[in-house]
Coordinates of N, CA, C and O in Angstrom, one line a residue:
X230 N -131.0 -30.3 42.1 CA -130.4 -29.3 41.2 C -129.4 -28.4 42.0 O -128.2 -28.2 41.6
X231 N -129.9 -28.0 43.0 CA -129.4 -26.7 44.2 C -127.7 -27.8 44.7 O -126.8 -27.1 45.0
X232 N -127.6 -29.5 44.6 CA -126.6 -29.9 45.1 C -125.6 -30.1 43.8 O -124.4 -30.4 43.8
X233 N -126.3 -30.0 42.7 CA -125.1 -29.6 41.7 C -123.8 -28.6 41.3 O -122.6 -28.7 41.0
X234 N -125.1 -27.4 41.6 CA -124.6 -26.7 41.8 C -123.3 -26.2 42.9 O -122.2 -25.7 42.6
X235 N -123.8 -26.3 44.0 CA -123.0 -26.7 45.6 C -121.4 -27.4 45.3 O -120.3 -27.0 45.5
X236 N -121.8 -28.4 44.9 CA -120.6 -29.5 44.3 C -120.0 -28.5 43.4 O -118.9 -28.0 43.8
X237 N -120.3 -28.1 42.7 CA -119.1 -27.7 41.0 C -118.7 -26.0 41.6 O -117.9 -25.2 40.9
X238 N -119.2 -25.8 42.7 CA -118.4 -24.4 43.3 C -117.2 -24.5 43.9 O -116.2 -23.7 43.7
X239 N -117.2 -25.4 44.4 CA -115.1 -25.6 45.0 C -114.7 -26.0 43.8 O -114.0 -25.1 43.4
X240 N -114.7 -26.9 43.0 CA -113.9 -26.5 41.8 C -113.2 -25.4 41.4 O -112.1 -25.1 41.2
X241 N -114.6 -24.9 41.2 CA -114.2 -23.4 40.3 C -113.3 -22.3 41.8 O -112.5 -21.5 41.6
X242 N -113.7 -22.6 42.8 CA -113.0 -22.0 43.6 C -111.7 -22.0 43.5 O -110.9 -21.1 43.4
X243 N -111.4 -23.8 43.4 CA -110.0 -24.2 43.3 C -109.3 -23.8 42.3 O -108.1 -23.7 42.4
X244 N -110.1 -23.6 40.8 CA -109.6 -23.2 39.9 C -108.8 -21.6 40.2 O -107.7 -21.2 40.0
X245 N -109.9 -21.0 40.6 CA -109.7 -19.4 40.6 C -108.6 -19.4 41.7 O -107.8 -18.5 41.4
X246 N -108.2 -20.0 42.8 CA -107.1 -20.0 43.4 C -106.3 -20.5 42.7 O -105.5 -19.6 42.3
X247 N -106.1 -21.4 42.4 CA -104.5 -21.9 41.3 C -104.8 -20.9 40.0 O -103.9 -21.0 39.2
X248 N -105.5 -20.2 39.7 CA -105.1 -19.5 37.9 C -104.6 -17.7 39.4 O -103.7 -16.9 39.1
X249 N -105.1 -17.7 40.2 CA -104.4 -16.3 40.8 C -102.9 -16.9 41.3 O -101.9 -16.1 41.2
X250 N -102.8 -18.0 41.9 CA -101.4 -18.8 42.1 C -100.2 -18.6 40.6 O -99.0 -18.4 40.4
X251 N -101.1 -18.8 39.9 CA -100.2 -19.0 38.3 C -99.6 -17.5 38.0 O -98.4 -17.3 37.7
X252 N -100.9 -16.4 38.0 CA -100.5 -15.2 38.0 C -99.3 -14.8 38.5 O -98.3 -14.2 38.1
X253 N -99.8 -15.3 39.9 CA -98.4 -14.5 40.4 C -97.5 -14.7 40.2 O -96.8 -13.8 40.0
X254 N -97.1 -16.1 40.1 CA -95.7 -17.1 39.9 C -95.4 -16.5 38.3 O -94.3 -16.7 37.9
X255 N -95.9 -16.1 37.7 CA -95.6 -15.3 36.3 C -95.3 -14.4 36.7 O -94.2 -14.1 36.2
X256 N -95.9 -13.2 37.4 CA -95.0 -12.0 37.4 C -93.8 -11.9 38.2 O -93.0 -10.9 38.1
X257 N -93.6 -13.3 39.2 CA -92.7 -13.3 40.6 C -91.4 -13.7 39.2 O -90.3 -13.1 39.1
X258 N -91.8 -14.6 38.5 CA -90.4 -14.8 37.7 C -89.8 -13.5 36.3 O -88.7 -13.0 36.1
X259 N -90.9 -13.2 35.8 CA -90.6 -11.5 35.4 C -89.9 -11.2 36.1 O -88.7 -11.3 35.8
X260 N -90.5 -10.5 37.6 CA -89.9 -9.4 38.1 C -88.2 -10.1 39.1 O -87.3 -9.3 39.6
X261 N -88.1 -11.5 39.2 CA -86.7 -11.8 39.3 C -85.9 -11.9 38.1 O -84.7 -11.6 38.1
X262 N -86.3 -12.2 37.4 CA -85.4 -12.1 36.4 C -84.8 -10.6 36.0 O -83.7 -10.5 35.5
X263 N -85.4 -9.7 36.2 CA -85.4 -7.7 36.6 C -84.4 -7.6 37.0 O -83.3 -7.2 36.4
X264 N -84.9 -8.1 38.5 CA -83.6 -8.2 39.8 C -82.3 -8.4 39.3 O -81.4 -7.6 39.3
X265 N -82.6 -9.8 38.9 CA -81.2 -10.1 38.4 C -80.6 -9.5 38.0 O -79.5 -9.4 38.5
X266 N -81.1 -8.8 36.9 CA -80.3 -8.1 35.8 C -79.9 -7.0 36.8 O -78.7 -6.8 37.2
X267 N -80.8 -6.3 37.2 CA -79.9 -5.0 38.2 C -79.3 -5.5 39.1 O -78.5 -4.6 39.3
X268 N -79.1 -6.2 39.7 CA -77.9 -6.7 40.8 C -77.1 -7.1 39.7 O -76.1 -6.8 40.4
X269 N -76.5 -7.5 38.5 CA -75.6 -7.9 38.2 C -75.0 -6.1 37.5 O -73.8 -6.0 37.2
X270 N -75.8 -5.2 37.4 CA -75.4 -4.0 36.7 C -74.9 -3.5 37.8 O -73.8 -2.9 37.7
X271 N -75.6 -3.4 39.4 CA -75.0 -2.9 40.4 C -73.5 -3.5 40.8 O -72.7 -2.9 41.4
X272 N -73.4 -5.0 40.3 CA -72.0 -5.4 40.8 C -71.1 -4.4 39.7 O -70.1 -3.7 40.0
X273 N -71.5 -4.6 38.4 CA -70.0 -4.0 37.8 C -70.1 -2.3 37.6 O -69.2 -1.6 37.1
X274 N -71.5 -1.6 38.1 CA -70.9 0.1 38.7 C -70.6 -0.1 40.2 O -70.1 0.9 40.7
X275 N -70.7 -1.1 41.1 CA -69.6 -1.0 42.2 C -68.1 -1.0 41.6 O -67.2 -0.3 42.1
X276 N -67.9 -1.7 40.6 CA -66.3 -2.3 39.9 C -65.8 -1.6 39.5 O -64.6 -1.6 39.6
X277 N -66.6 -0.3 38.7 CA -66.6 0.1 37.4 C -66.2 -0.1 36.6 O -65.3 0.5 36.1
X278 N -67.0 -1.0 36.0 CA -66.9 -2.1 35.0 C -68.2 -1.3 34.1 O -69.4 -1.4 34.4
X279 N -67.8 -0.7 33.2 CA -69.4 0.5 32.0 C -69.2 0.0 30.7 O -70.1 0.2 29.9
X280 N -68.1 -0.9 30.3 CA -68.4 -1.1 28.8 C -69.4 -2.6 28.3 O -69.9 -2.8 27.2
X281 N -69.6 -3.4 29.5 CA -70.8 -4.4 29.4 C -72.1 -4.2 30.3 O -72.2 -3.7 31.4
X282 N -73.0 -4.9 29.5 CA -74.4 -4.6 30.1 C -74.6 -6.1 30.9 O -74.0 -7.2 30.7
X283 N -75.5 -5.7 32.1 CA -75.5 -7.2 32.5 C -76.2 -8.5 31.7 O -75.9 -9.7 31.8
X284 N -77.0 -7.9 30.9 CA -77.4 -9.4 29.5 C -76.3 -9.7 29.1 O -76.2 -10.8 28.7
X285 N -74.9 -8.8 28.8 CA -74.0 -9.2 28.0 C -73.1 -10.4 29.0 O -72.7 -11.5 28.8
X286 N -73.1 -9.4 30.3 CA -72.4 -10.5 31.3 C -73.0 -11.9 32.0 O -72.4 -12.7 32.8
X287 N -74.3 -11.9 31.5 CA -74.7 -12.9 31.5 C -74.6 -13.9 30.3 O -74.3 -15.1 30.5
X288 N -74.8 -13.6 29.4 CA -74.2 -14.1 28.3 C -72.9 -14.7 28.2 O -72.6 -15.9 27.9
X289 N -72.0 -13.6 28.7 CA -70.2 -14.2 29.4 C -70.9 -15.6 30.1 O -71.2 -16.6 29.4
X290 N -71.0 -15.7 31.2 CA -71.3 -16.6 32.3 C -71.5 -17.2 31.3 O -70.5 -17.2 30.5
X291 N -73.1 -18.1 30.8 CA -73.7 -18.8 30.3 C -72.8 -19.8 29.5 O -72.6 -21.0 29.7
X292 N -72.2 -19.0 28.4 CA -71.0 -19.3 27.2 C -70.0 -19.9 27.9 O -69.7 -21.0 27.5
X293 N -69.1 -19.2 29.3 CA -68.2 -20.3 30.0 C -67.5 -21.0 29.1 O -67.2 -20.4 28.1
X294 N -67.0 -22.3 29.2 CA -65.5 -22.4 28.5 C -65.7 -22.8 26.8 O -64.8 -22.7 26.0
X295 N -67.2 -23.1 26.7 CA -67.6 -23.5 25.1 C -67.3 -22.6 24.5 O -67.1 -21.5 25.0
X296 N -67.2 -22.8 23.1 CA -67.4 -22.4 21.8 C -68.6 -22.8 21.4 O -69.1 -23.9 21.6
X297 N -69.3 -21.7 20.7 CA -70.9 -21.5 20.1 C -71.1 -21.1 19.5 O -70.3 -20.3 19.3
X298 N -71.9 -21.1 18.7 CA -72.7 -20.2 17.4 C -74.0 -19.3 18.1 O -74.5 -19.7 19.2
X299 N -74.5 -18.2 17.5 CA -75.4 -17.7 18.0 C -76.8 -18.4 17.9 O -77.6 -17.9 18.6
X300 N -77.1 -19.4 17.2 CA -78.3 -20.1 16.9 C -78.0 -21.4 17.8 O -78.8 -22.3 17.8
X301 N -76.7 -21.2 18.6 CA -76.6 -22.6 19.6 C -77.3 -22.0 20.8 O -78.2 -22.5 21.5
X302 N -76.8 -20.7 21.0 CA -77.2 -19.8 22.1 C -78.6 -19.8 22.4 O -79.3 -19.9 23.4
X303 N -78.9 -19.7 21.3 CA -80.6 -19.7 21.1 C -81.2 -20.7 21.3 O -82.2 -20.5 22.0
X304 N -81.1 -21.8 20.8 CA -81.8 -23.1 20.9 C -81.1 -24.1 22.2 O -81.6 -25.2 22.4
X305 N -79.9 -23.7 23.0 CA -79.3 -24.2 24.3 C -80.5 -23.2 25.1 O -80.8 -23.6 26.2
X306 N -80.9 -22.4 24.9 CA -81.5 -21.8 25.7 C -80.2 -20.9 27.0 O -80.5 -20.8 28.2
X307 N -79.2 -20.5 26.7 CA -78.5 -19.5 27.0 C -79.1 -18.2 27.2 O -79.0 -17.4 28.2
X308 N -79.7 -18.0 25.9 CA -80.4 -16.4 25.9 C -81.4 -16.9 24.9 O -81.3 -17.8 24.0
X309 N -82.4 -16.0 25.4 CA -83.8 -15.9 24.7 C -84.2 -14.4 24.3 O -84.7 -13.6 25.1
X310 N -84.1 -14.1 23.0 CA -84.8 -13.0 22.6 C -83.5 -12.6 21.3 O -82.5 -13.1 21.0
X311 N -84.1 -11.6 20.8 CA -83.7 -11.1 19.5 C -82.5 -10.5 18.9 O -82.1 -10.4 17.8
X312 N -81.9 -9.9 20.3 CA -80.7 -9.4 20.3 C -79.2 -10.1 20.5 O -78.2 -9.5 20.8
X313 N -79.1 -11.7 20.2 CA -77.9 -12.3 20.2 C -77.1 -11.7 19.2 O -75.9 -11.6 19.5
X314 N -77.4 -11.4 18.2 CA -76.7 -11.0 17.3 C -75.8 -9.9 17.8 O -74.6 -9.9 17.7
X315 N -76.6 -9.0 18.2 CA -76.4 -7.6 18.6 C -75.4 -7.6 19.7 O -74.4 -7.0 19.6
X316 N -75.6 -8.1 20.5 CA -75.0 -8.6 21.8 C -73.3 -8.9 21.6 O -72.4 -8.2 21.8
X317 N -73.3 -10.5 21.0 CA -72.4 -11.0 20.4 C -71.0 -9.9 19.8 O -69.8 -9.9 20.1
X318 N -71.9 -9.1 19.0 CA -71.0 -8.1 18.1 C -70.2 -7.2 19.1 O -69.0 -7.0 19.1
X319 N -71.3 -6.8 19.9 CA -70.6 -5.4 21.2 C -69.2 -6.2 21.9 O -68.1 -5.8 22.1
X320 N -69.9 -7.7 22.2 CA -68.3 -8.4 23.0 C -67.2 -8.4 22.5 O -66.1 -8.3 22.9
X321 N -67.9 -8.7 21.0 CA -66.6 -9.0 20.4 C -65.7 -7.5 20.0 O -64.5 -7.3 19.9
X322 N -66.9 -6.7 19.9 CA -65.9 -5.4 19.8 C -65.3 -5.1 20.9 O -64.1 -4.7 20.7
X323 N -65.6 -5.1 22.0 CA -64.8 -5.1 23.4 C -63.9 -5.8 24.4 O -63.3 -5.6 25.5
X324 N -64.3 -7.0 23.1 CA -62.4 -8.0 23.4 C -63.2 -8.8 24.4 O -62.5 -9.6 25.0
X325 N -64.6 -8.6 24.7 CA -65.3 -10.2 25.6 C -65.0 -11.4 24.9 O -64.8 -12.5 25.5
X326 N -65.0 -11.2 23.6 CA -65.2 -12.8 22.8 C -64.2 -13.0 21.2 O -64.2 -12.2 20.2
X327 N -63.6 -13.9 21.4 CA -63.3 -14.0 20.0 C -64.5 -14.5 18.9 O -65.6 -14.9 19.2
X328 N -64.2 -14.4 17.9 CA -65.4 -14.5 16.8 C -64.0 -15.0 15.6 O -62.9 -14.5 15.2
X329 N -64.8 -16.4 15.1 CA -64.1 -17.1 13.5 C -65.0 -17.7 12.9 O -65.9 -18.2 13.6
X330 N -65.3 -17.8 11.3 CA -65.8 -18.3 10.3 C -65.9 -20.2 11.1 O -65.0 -20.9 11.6
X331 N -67.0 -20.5 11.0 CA -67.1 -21.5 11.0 C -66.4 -22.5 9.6 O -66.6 -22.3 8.4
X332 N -65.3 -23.9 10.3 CA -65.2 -24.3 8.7 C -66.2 -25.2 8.5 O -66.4 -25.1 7.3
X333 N -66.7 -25.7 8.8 CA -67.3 -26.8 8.1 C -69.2 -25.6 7.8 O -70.1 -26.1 7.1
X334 N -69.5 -24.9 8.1 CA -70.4 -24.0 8.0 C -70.2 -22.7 7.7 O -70.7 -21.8 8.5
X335 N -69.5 -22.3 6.5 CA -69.0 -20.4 6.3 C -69.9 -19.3 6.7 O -69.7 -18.1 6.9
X336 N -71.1 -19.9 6.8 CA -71.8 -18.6 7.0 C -72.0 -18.8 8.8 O -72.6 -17.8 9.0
X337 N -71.9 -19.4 9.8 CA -71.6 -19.5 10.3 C -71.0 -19.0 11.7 O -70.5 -20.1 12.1
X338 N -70.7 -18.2 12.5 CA -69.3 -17.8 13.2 C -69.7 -18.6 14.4 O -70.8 -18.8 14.9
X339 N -68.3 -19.1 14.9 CA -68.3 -19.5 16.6 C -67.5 -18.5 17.1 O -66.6 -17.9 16.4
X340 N -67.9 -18.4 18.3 CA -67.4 -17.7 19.5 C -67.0 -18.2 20.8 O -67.2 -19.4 21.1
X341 N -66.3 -17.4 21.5 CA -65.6 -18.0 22.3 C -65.0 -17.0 23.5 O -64.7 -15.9 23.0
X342 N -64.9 -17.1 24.7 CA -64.5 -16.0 25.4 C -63.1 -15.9 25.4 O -62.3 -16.8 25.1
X343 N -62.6 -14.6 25.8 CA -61.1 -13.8 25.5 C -60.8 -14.3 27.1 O -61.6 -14.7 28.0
X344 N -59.5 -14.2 27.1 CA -59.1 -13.7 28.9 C -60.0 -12.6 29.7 O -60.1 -12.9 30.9
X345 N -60.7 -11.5 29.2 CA -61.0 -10.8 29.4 C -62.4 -10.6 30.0 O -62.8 -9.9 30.8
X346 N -63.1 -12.0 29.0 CA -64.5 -12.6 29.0 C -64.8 -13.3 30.4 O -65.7 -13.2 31.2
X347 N -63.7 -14.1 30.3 CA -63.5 -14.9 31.2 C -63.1 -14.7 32.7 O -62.8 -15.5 33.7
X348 N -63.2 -13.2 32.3 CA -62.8 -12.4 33.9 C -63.9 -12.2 34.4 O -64.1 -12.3 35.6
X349 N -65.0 -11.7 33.3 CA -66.3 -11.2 33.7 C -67.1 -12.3 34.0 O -68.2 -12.2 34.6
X350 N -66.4 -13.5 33.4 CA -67.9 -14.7 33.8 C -67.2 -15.2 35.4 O -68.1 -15.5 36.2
X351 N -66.1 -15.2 36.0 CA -65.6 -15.2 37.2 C -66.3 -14.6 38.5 O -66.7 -15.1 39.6
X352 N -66.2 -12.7 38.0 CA -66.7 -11.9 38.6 C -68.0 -12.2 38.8 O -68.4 -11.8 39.9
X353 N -69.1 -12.9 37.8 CA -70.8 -13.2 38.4 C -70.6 -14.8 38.8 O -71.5 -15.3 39.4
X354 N -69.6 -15.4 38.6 CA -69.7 -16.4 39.6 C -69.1 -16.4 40.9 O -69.1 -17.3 41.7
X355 N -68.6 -14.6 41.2 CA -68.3 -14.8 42.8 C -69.4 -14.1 43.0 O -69.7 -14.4 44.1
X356 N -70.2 -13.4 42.5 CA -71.5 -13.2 42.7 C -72.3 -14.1 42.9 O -73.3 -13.6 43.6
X357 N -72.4 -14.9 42.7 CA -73.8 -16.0 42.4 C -72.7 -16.7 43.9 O -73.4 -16.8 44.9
X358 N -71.7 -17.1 44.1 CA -71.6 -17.7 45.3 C -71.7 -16.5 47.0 O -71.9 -16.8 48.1
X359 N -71.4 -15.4 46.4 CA -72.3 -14.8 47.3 C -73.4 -14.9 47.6 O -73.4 -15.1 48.8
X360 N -74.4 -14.9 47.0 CA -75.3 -14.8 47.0 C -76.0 -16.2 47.8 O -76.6 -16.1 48.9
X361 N -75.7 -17.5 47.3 CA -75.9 -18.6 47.9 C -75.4 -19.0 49.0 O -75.8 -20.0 49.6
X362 N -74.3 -18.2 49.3 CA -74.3 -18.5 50.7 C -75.0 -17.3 51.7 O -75.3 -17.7 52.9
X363 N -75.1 -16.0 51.3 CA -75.8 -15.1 52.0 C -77.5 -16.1 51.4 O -78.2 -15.3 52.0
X364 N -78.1 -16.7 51.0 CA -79.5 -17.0 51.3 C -79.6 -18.1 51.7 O -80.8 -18.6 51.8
X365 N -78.0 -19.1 52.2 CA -78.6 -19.7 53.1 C -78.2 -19.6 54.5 O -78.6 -20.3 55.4
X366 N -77.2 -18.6 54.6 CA -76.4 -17.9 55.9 C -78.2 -17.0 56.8 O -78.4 -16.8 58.0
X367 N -79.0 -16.7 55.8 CA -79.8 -16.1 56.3 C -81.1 -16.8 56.7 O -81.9 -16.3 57.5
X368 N -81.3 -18.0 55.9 CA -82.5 -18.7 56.1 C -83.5 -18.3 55.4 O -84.6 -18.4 55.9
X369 N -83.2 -17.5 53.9 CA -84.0 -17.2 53.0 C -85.1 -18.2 52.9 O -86.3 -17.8 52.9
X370 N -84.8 -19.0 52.8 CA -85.9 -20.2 51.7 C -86.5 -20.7 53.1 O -87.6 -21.2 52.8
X371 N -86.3 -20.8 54.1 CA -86.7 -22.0 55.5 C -86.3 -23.2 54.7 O -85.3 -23.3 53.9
X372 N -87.4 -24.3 55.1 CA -87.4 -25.3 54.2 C -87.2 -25.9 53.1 O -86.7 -26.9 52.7
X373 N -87.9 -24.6 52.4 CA -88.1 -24.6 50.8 C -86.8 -25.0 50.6 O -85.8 -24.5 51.1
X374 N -86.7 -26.0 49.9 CA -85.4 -26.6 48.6 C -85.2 -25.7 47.5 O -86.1 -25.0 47.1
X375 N -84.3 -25.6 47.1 CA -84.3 -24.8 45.5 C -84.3 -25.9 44.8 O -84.5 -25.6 43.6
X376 N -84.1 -27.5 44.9 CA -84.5 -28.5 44.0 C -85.4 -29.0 43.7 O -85.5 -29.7 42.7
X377 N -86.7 -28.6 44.6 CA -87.9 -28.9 44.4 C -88.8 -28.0 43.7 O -89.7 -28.3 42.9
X378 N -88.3 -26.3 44.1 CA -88.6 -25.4 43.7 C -88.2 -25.4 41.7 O -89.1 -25.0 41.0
X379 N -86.7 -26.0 41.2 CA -86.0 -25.8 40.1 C -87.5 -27.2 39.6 O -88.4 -26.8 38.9
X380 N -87.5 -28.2 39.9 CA -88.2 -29.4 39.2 C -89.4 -28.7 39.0 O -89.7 -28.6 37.8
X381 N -90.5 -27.9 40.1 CA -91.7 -27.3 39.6 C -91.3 -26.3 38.3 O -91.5 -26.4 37.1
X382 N -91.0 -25.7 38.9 CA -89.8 -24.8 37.2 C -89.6 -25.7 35.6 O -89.8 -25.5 34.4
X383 N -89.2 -26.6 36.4 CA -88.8 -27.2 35.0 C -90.3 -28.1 34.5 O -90.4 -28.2 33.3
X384 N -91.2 -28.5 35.3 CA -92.1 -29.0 34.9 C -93.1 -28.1 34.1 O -93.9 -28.5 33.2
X385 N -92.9 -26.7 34.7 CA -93.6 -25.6 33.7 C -93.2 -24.9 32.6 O -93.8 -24.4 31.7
X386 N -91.8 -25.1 32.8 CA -90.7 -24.9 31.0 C -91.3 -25.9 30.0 O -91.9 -25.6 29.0
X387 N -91.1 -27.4 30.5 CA -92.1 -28.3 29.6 C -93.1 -28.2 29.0 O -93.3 -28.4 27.7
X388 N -94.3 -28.0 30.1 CA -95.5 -27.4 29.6 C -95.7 -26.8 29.0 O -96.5 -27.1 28.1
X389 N -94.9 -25.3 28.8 CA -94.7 -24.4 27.7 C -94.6 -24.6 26.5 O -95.3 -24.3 25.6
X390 N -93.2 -25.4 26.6 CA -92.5 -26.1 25.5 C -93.4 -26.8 24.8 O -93.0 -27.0 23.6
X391 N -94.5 -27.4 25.1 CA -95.0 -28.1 24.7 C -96.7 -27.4 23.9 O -97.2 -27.8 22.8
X392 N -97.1 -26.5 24.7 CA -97.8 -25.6 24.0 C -97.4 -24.6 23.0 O -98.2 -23.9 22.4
X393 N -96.3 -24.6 22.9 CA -95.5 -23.8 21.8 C -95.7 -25.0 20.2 O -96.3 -24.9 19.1
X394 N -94.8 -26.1 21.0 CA -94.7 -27.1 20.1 C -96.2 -27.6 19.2 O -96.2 -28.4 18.2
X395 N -97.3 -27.1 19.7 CA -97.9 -27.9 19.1 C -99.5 -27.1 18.7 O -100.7 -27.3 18.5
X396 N -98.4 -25.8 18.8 CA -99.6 -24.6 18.2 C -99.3 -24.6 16.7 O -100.0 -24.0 15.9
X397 N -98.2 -25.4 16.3 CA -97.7 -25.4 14.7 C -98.1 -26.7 13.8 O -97.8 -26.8 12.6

């Protein structure tokens, strides 16, 4: 009985090490994703750049040379969460994006970035190549791949996706 027990304890050990592993890797991608957003707010109050928010300039980036609808945005997985709409509207009031009636769908609008838009998705792509080469100028990662790292990532987007999918 006493070696049953014995046996089914590293399990649960192993368990309780990978669900505290999981933890963290959930709060480590929260709190980068944080980051992000303030390093991208810090690059445009270095610029002084105040009439976009960094979700909005990320949003710029993401959108890049397409035309989209906000329900493409959403379901491309561009942006996640409730405020596309809202977002959307500020650009377009601020000359980030044009905005037209979809024809073949009137209710509809695609969008699209201005000259303007297109300045700001530049500006976080000299950021983002900053950045990659300051982490690997530095030996951020050692070893670590960011493709190996991106595939565990994507193998846990799936799993999600798939627990989502099939709570319905």
């Amino acid at each position: 009985m006493h070696a049953k027990v014995a046996a089914a304890t590293p399990d649960l050990a192993a368990r309780d090490d990978f669900l505290g592993a999981y933890l963290e890797t959930l709060g480590m991608v929260e709190r980068l994703h944080r980051l992000l957003l303030d390093v991208v707010k810090d690059e445009f109050e270095r610029l002084g750049i105040i009439d976009i928010n960094s979700v909005q300039a990320l949003l710029l980036f993401n959108i890049g040379d397409n035309e989209v609808t906000a329900g493409e945005l959403k379901t491309r997985g561009y942006y996640q969460g409730s405020n596309v709409s809202y977002n959307l509207k500020k650009l377009v009031e601020c000359g980030y994006m044009h905005h037209q009636k979809c024809e073949v769908d009137r209710r509809s609008v695609r969008v699209r970035l201005t000259d303007r838009g297109r300045n700001i998705r530049a500006i976080i792509a000299q950021l983002f190549q900053r950045h990659a080469a300051g982490i690997l100028g530095r030996d951020v990662l050692g070893n670590t791949r960011l493709d190996e790292i991106n595939a565990g990532l994507r193998r846990m987007e799936r799993y999600w996706s798939d627990q989502i999918r099939y709570i319905y």
